[in-house]
Coordinates of C-alpha atoms and ligand atoms in Angstrom, one line a residue:
X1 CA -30.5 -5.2 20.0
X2 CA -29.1 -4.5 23.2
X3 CA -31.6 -1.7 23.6
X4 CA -34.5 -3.8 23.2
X5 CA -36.5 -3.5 26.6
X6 CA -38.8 -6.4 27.7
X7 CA -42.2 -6.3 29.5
X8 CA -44.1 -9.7 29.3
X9 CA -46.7 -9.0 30.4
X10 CA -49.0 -12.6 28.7
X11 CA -46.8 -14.7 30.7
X12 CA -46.3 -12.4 33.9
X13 CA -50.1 -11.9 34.1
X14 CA -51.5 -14.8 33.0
X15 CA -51.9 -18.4 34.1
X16 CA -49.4 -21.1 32.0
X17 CA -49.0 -24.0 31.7
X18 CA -47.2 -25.7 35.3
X19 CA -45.3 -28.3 32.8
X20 CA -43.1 -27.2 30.5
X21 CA -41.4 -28.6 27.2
X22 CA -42.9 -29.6 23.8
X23 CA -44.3 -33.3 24.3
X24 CA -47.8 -32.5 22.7
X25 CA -50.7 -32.7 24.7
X26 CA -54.1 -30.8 25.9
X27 CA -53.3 -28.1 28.6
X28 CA -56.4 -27.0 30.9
X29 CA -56.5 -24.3 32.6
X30 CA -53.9 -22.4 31.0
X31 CA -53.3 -19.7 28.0
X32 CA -49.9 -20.3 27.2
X33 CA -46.9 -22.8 27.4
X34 CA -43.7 -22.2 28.3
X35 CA -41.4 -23.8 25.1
X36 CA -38.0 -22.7 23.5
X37 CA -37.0 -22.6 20.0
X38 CA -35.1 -25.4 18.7
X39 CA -32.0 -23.8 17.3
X40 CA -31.3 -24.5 13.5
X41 CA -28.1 -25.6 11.7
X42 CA -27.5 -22.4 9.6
X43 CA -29.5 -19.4 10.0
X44 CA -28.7 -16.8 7.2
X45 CA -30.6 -13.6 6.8
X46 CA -32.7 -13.6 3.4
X47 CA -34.5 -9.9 4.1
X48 CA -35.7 -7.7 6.7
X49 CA -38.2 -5.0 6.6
X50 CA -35.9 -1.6 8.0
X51 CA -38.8 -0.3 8.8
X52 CA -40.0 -2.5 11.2
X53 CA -36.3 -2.6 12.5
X54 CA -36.3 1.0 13.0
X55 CA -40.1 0.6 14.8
X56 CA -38.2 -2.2 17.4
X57 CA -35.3 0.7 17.7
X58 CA -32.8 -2.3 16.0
X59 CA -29.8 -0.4 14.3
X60 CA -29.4 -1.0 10.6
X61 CA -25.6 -2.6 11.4
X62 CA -26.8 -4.8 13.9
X63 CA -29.3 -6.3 11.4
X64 CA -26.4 -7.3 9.2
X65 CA -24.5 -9.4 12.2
X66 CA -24.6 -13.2 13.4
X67 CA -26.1 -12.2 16.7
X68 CA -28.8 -10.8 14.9
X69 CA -29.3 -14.3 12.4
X70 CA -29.1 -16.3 16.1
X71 CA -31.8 -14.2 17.9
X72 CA -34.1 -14.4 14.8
X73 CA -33.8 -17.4 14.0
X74 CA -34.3 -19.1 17.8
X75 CA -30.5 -20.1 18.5
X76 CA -30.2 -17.6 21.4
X77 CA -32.2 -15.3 23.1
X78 CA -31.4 -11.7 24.2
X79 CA -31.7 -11.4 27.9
X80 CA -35.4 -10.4 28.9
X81 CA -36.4 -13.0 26.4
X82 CA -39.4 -15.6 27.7
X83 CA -40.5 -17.7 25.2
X84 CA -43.8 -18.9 24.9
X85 CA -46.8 -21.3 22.8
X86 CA -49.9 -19.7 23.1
X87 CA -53.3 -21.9 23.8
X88 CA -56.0 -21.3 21.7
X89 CA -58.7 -23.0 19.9
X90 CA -60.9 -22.2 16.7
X91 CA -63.9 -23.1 14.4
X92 CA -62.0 -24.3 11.1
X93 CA -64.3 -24.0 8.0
X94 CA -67.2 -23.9 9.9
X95 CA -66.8 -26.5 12.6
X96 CA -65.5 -26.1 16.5
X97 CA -61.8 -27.8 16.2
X98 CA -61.0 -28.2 19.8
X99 CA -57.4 -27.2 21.1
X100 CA -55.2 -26.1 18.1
X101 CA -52.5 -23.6 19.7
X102 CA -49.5 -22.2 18.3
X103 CA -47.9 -25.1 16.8
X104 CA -45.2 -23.5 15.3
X105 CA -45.3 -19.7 16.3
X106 CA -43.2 -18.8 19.0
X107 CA -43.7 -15.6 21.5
X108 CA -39.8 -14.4 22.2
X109 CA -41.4 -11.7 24.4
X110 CA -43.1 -8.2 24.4
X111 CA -41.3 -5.1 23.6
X112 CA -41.4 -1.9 24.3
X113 CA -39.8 1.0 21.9
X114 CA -38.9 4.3 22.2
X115 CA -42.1 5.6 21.6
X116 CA -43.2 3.4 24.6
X117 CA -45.4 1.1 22.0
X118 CA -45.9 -2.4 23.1
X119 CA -44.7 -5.0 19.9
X120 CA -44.5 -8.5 20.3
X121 CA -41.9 -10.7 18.5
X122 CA -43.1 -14.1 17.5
X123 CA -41.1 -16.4 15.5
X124 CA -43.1 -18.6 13.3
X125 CA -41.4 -21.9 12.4
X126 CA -39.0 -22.5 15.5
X127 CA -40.1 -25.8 16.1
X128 CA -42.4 -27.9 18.2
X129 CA -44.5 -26.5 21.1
X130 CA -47.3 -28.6 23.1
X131 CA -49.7 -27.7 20.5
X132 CA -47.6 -29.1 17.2
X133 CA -50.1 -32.1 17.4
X134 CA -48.2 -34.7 14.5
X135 CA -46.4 -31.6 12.6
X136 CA -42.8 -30.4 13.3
X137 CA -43.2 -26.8 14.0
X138 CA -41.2 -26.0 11.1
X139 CA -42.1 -23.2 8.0
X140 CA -41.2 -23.8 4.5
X141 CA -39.5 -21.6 2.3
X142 CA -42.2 -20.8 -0.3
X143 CA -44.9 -19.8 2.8
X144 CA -42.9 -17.8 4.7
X145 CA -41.6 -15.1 1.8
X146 CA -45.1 -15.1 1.0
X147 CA -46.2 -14.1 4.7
X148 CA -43.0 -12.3 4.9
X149 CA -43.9 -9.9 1.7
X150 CA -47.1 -9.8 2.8
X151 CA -47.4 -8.6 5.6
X152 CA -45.8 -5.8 4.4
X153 CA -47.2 -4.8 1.5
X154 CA -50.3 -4.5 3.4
X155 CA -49.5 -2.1 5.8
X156 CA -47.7 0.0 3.1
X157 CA -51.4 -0.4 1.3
X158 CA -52.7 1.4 4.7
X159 CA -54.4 -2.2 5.4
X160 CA -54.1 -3.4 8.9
X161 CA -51.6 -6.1 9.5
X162 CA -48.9 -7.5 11.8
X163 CA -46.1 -6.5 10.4
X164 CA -42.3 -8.9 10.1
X165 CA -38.8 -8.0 11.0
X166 CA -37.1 -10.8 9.2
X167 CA -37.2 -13.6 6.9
X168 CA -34.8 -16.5 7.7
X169 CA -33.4 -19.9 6.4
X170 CA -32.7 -22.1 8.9
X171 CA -30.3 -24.5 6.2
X172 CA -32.7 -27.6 7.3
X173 CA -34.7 -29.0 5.2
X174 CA -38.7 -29.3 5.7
X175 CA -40.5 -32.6 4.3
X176 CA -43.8 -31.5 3.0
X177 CA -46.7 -32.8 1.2
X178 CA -47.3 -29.8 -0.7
X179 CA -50.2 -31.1 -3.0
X180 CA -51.2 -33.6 -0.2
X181 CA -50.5 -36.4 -2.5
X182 CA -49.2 -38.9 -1.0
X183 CA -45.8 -37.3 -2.8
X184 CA -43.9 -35.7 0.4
X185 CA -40.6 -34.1 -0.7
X186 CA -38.0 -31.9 1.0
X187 CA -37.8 -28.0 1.1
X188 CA -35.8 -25.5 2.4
X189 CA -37.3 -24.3 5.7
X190 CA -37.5 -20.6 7.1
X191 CA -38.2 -18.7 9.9
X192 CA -39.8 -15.5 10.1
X193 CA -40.0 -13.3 12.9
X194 CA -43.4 -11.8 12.8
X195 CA -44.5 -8.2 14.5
X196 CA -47.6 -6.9 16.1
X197 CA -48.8 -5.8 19.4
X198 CA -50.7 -8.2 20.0
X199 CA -51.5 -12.0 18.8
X200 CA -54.2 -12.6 20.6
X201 CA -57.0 -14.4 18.3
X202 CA -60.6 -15.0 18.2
X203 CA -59.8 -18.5 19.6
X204 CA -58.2 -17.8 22.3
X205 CA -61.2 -16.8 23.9
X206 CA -63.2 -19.6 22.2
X207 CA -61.2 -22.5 24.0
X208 CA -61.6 -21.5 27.8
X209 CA -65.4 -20.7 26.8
X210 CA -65.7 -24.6 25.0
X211 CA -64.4 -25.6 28.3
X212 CA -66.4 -23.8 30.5
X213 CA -63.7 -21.8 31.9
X214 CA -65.3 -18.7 32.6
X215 CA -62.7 -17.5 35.3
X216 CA -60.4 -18.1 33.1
X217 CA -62.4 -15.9 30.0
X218 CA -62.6 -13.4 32.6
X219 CA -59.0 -13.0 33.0
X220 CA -57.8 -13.2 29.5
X221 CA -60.9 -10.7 28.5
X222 CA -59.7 -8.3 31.4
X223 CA -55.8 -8.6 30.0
X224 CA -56.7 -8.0 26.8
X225 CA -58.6 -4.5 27.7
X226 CA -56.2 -3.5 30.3
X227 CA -53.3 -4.0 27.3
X228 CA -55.1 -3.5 24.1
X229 CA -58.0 -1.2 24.7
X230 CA -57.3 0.6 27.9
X231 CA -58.9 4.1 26.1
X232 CA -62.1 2.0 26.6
X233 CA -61.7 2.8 30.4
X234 CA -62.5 6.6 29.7
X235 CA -65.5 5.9 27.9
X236 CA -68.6 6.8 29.0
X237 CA -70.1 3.4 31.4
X238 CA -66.4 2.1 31.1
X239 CA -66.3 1.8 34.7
X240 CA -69.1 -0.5 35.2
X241 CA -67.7 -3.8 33.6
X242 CA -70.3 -5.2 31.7
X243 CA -70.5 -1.6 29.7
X244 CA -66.8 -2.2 29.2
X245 CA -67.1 -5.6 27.6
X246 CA -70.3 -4.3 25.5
X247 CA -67.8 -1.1 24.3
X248 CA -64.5 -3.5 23.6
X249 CA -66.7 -6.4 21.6
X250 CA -68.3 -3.2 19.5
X251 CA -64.6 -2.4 18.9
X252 CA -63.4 -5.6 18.0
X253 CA -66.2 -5.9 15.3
X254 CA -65.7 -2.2 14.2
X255 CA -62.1 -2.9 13.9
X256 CA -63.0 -6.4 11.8
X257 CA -65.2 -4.2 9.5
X258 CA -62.9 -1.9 8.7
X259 CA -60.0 -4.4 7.9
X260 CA -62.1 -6.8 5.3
X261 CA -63.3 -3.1 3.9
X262 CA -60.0 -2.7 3.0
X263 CA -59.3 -6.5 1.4
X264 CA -62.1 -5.6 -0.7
X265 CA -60.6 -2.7 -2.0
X266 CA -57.5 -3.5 -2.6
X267 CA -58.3 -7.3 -3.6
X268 CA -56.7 -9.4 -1.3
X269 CA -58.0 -12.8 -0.6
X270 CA -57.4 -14.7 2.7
X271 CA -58.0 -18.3 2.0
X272 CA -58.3 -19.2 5.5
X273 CA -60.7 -17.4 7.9
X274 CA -60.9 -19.4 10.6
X275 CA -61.9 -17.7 14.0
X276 CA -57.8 -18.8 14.7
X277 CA -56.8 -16.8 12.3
X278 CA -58.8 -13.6 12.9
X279 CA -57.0 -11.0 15.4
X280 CA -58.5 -9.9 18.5
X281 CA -56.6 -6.4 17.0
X282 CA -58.6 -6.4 13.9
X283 CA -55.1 -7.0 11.7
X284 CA -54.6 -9.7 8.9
X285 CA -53.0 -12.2 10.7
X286 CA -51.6 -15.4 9.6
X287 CA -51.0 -15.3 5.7
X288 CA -51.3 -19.2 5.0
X289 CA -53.1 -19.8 1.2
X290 CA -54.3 -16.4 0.6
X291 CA -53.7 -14.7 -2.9
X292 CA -55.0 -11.5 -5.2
X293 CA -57.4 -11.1 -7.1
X294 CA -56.4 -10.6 -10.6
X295 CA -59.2 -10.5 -12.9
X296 CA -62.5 -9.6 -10.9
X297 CA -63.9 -12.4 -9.3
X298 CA -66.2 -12.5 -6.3
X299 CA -66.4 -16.2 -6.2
X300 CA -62.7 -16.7 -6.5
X301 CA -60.3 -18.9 -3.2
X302 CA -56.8 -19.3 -3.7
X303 CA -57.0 -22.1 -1.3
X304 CA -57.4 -25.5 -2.9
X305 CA -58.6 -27.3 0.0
X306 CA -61.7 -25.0 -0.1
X307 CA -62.1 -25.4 -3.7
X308 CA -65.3 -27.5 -3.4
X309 CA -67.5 -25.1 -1.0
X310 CA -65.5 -21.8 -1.5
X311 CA -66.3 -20.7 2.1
X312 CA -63.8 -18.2 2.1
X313 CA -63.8 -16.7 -1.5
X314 CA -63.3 -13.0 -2.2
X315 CA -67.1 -12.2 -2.2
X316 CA -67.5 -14.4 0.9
X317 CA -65.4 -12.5 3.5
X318 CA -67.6 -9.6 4.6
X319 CA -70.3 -12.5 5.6
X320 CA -67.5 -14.5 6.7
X321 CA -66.2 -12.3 9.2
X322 CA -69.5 -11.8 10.7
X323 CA -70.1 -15.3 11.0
X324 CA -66.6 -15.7 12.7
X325 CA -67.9 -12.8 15.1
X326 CA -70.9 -14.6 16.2
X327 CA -68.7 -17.0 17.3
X328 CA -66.6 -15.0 19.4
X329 CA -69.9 -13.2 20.7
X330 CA -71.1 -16.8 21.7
X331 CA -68.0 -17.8 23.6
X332 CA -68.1 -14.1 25.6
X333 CA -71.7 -14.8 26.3
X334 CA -70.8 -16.1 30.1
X335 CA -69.7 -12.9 30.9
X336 CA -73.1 -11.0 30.3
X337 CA -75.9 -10.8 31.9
X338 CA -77.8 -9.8 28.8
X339 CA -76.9 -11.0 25.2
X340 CA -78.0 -7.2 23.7
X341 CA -74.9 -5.7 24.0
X342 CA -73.4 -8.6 21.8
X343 CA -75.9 -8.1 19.5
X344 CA -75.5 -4.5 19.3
X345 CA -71.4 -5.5 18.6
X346 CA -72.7 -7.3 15.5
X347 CA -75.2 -4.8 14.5
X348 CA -71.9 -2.3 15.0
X349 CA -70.1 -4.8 12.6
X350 CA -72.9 -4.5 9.7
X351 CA -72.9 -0.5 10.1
X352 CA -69.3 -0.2 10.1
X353 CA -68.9 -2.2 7.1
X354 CA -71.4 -0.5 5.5
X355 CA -70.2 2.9 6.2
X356 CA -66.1 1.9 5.2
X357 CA -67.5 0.6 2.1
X358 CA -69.5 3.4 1.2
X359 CA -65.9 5.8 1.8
X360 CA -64.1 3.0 -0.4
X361 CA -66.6 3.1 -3.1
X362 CA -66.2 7.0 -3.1
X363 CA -62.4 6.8 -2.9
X364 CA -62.2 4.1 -5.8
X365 CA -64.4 6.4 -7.8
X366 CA -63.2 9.7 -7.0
X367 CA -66.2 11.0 -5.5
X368 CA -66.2 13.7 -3.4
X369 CA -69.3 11.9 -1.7
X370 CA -70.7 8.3 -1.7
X371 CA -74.6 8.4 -2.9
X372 CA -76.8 5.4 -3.0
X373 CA -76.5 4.9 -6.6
X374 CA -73.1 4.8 -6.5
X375 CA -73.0 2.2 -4.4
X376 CA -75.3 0.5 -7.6
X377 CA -72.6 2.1 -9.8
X378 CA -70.0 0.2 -8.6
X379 CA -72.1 -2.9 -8.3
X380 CA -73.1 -2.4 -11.9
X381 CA -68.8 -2.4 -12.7
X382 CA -68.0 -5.0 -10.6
X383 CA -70.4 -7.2 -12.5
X384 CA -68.7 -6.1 -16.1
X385 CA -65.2 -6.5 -14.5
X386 CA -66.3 -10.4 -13.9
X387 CA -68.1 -11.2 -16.8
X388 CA -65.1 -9.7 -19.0
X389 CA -62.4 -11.2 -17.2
X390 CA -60.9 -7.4 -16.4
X391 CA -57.8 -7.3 -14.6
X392 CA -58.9 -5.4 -10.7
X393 CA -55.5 -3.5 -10.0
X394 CA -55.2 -2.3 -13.9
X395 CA -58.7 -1.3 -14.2
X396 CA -58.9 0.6 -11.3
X397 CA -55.6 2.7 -11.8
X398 CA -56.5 3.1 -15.4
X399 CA -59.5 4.7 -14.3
X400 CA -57.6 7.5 -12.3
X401 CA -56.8 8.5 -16.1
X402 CA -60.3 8.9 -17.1
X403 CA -60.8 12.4 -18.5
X404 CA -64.7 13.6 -18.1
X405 CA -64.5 15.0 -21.2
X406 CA -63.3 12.5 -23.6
X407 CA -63.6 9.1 -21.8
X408 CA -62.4 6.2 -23.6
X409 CA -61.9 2.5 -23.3
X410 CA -58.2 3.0 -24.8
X411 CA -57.4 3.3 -21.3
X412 CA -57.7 0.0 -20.1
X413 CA -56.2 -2.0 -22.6
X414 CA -53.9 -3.6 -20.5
X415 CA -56.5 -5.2 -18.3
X416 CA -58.2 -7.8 -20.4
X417 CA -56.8 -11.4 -20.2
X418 CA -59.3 -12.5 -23.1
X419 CA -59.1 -11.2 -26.7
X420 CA -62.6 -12.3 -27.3
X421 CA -64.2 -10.7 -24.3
X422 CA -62.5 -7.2 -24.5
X423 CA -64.1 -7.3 -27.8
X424 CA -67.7 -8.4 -26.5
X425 CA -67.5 -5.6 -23.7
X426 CA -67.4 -2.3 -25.7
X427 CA -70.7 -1.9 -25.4
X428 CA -71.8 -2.5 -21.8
X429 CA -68.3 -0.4 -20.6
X430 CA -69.0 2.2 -22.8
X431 CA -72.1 2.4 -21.4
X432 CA -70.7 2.4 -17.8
X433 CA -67.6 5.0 -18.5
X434 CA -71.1 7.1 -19.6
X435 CA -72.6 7.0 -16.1
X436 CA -69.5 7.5 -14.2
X437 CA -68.6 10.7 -16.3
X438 CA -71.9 12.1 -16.1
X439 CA -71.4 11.5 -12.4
X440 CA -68.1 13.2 -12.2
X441 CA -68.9 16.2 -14.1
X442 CA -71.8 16.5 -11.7
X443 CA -69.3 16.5 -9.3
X444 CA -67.0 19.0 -11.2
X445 CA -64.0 18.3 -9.8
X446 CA -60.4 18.5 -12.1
X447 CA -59.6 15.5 -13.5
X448 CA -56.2 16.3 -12.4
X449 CA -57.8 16.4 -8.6
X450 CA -59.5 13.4 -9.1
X451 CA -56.5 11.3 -10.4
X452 CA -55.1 12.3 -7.8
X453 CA -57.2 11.3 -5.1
X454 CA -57.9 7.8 -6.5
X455 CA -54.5 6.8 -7.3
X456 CA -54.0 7.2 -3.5
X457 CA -56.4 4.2 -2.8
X458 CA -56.2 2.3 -6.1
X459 CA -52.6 0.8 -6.0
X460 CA -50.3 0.4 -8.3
X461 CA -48.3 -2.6 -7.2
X462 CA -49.9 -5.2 -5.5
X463 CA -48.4 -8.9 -4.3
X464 CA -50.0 -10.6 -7.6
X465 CA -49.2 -14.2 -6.8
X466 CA -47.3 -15.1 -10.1
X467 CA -44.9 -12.4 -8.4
X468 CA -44.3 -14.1 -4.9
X469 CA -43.9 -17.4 -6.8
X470 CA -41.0 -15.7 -9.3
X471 CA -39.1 -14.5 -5.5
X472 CA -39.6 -18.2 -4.3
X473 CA -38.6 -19.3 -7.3
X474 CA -35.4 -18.0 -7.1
X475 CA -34.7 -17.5 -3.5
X476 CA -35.1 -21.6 -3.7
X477 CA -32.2 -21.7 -6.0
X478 CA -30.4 -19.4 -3.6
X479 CA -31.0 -16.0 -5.2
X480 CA -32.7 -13.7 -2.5
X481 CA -32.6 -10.6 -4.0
X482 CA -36.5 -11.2 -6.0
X483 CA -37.4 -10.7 -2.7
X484 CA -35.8 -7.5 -1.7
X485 CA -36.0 -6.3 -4.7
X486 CA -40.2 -7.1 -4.4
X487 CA -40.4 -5.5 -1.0
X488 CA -38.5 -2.1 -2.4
X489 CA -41.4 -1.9 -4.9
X490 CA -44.3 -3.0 -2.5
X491 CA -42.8 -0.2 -0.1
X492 CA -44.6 2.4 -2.3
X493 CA -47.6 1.0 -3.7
X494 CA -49.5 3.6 -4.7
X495 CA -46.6 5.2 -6.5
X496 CA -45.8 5.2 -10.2
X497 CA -41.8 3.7 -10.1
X498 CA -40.8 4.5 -13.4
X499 CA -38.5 1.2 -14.5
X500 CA -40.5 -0.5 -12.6
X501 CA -43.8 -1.3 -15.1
X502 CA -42.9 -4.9 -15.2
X503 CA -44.7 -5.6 -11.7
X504 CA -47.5 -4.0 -12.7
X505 CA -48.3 -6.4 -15.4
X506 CA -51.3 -9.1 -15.6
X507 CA -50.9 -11.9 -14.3
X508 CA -49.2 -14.0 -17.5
X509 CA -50.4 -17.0 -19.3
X510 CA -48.2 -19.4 -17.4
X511 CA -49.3 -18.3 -14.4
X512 CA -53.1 -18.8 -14.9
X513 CA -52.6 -22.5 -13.7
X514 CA -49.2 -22.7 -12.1
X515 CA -49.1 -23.7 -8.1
X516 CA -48.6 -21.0 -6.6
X517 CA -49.5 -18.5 -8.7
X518 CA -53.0 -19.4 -8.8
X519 CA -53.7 -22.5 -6.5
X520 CA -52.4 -22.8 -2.7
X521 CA -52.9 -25.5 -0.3
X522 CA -52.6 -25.2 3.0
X523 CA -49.7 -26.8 3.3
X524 CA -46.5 -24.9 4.4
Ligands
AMP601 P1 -53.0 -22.7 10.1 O1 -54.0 -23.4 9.2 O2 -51.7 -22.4 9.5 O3 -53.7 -21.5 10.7 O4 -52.8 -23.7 11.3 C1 -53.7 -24.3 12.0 C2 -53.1 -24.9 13.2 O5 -52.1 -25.9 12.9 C3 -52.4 -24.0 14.2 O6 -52.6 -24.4 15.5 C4 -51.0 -24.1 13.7 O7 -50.1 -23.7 14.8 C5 -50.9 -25.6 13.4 N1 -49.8 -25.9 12.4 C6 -49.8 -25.6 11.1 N2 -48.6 -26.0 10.6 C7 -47.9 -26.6 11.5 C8 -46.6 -27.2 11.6 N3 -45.8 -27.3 10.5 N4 -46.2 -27.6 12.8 C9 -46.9 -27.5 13.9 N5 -48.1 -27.0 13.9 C10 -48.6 -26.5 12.7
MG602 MG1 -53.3 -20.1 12.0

């Protein structure tokens, strides 16, 4: 850790916050506060992801060490360390929320690795910053293995994510109102030290543009394309600024298409897209009440508190994300002259998606190319997969297997949770598996080729919920090793593990209604 090299550039080139400490209030005029952890009574190491260790240049030995526990976990920081809240705002489930701020995340700084790649460490759960509002800054347990595992498994998915170092407990305990029912109880808290280049969100542009701050827009918009997007300055037009903006906003929504294209394929389902939550960087950020989809269901939230209007279910986040996009177009909107080239950004947003779907669609299926009616195909499946309650993961994989010579439904015997509608489907999947191997023997590829090709994009092992909840399970009675031993598997999702079938199986009975496995609040 000694190696570590520090360049902060948020808090060397942008405008804080003149008072410092973490009495909660509204700061004007400024993106971030200056605030330090509060150290915790017991930090102890639960897991760590080497590869994002290796990434930060951090020795395998050093991760093992108290130094390491200290620095993770907020009780010291490494010299070149300048901690910081950041200020941002958001619309939450459809409505502008004012200030909201990093409450409980924590900048330690920006680093910069061998490779001379920026990453920025952020612990989330070190305590109270200016933007806590009535919560502690503290993280439970059960949410962060759950962000801690996934963030990980999707960037071994190929999905893009902010990545975590390390998953901590702090040995305090966290009162939460887990079921907000009036039945607060104590947990174990954690922290985890969360990876990415950059954290910048949505909202942080949102709150200087709610205030009317458009000096202050300017400079965050001009520090976010001088870090984040500097090969925008060699595009054609890049020089004259309002081209630039037009070219980075088009990025930001190509970059937003592309990652809910991939949560669609591989059926992950946020739970909370607020513009807060939606990285400037086009990576899954902030893994609150999100879950997997299990069997096939378009209409399906993991997140109770949206269980009445199911804003954010797994059908809803294409729209969802183009909603949340119009938002940040409106708050950029002092900064153009014109509002086409915001339109054309959200027009780039619709193609994008369009197109990554299309290559998804293809890749799911095997094709070689993605025709209009395959697009229907796969409407037409996704539509049996729902009505027969068929498992997404199994289904998919299974399909890999299909021979174009002798399909059969034998294949996918593992992916029905209902007796009663595996037997009612025969006839409509028959008549499906029909169509699609007409369609690959048009193709004429070897089955072998194909298999091969779609079990590259169809995983294997995904982060099924009752899964995470079995690690927190355990981990809560002081048993850790659920979770590493989760995280091995997840390293390699799209590989078969032989000895490792039993985390590929349905979700279980238990688990249809358990917290946790199928129902998350918000609270965490
Ligand atoms: P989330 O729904 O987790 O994205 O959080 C929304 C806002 O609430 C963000 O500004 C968070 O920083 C803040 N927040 C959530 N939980 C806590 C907590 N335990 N302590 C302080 N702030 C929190
Ligand atoms: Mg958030």
């Amino acid at each position: 850790m000694q190696s570590l090299r520090f360049d902060n550039t948020f808090v060397r080139d942008l405008p804080g916050d003149p008072d410092d400490g973490a009495q909660r209030r509204q700061v004007h005029g400024a993106l971030y506060s200056r605030v330090q952890p509060t150290p915790v009574v017991a930090p102890q190491l639960l897991a760590h992801a080497r590869e994002v260790a290796a990434l930060l240049g951090i020795d395998e030995s050093e991760v093992a060490t108290p130094r390491f526990a200290q620095v993770f976990a907020g009780n010291a920081l490494i010299e070149g360390m300048t901690p910081y809240a950041a200020n941002y705002g958001g619309h939450q489930f459809g409505q502008w929320a004012g200030q909201l701020g990093d409450g409980r995340a924590i900048t330690l700084g920006e680093t910069i690795n061998a490779a001379g790649e920026r990453w920025e460490l952020q612990l989330k759960g070190a305590g109270p910053t200016p933007y806590s509002r009535t919560a502690d800054g503290r993280a439970v347990l059960r949410s962060s293995v759950r962000e801690f595992l996934c963030s990980e498994a999707m960037h071994h998915l190929g999905v893009p994510t902010t990545r975590a170092l390390s998953l901590m407990t702090t040995g305090e305990q966290v009162v939460r109102d887990m079921f907000y029912d009036g039945r607060p109880a104590p947990e174990p808290g954690a922290i985890v030290c969360r990876v990415a280049p950059s954290f910048i969100r949505f909202g942080n542009f949102e709150l200087p543009a709610a205030r009317r701050d458009s000096a202050l827009l300017k400079q965050l918009v001009d520090y976010t394309i001088r870090r984040d997007f500097p090969e925008l300055y060699a595009e054609p037009g890049g020089g004259e600024e309002e081209a630039l903006y037009a070219a980075w906003f088009a990025q930001v929504c190509a970059r937003t298409a592309v990652m809910v294209a991939h949560w669609m394929r591989v059926g992950f389902v946020h739970g909370v897209m607020n513009t807060d939550n939606m990285s400037i960087l086009g990576l899954t950020i902030d893994y609150g009440p999100y879950g997997w989809i299990d069997n096939f269901d378009l209409d399906w939230t993991p997140n109770t508190t949206d269980a009445q209007g199911r804003r954010y279910s797994f059908g809803q986040q294409a729209q969802i994300a183009s909603w949340n996009l119009s938002r940040l177009a409106s708050a950029l909107a002092p900064l153009f002259t014109s509002l086409d080239p915001l339109h054309a950004g959200l027009q780039t947003y619709v193609d994008t998606y369009k197109t990554a779907e299309r290559l998804h669609v293809a890749a799911k299926l095997g094709l070689t190319e993605c025709r209009d009616e395959d697009v229907e195909l796969m409407h037409a499946l996704y539509v049996l997969l729902h009505e027969y309650e068929i498992d997404m993961t199994l289904f998919f994989r299974a399909l890999g297997e299909v021979k174009a010579a002798a399909p059969t439904l034998m294949l996918f015997s593992e992916a029905f949770y209902d007796e009663a509608k595996r037997g009612a489907s025969a006839a409509a999947l028959n008549d499906w598996l029909a169509h699609y191997t007409a369609r690959i023997k048009q193709e004429g590829q070897p089955d072998e080729q194909r298999r091969v090709r779609m079990q590259a994009v169809n995983p294997r092992y995904v982060l099924r919920n009752y899964l995470a909840q079995q690690a927190i399970d355990r981990a809560e009675q002081g048993d850790a090793t659920a979770i590493q031993e989760l995280l091995e598997v997840l390293r390699h999702p799209y590989d078969d593990q032989p000895g490792r079938e039993l985390y590929t199986q349905r979700r279980p009975e238990w688990a249809r209604n358990r917290a946790g496995c199928s129902m998350l609040s918000c609270s965490s």
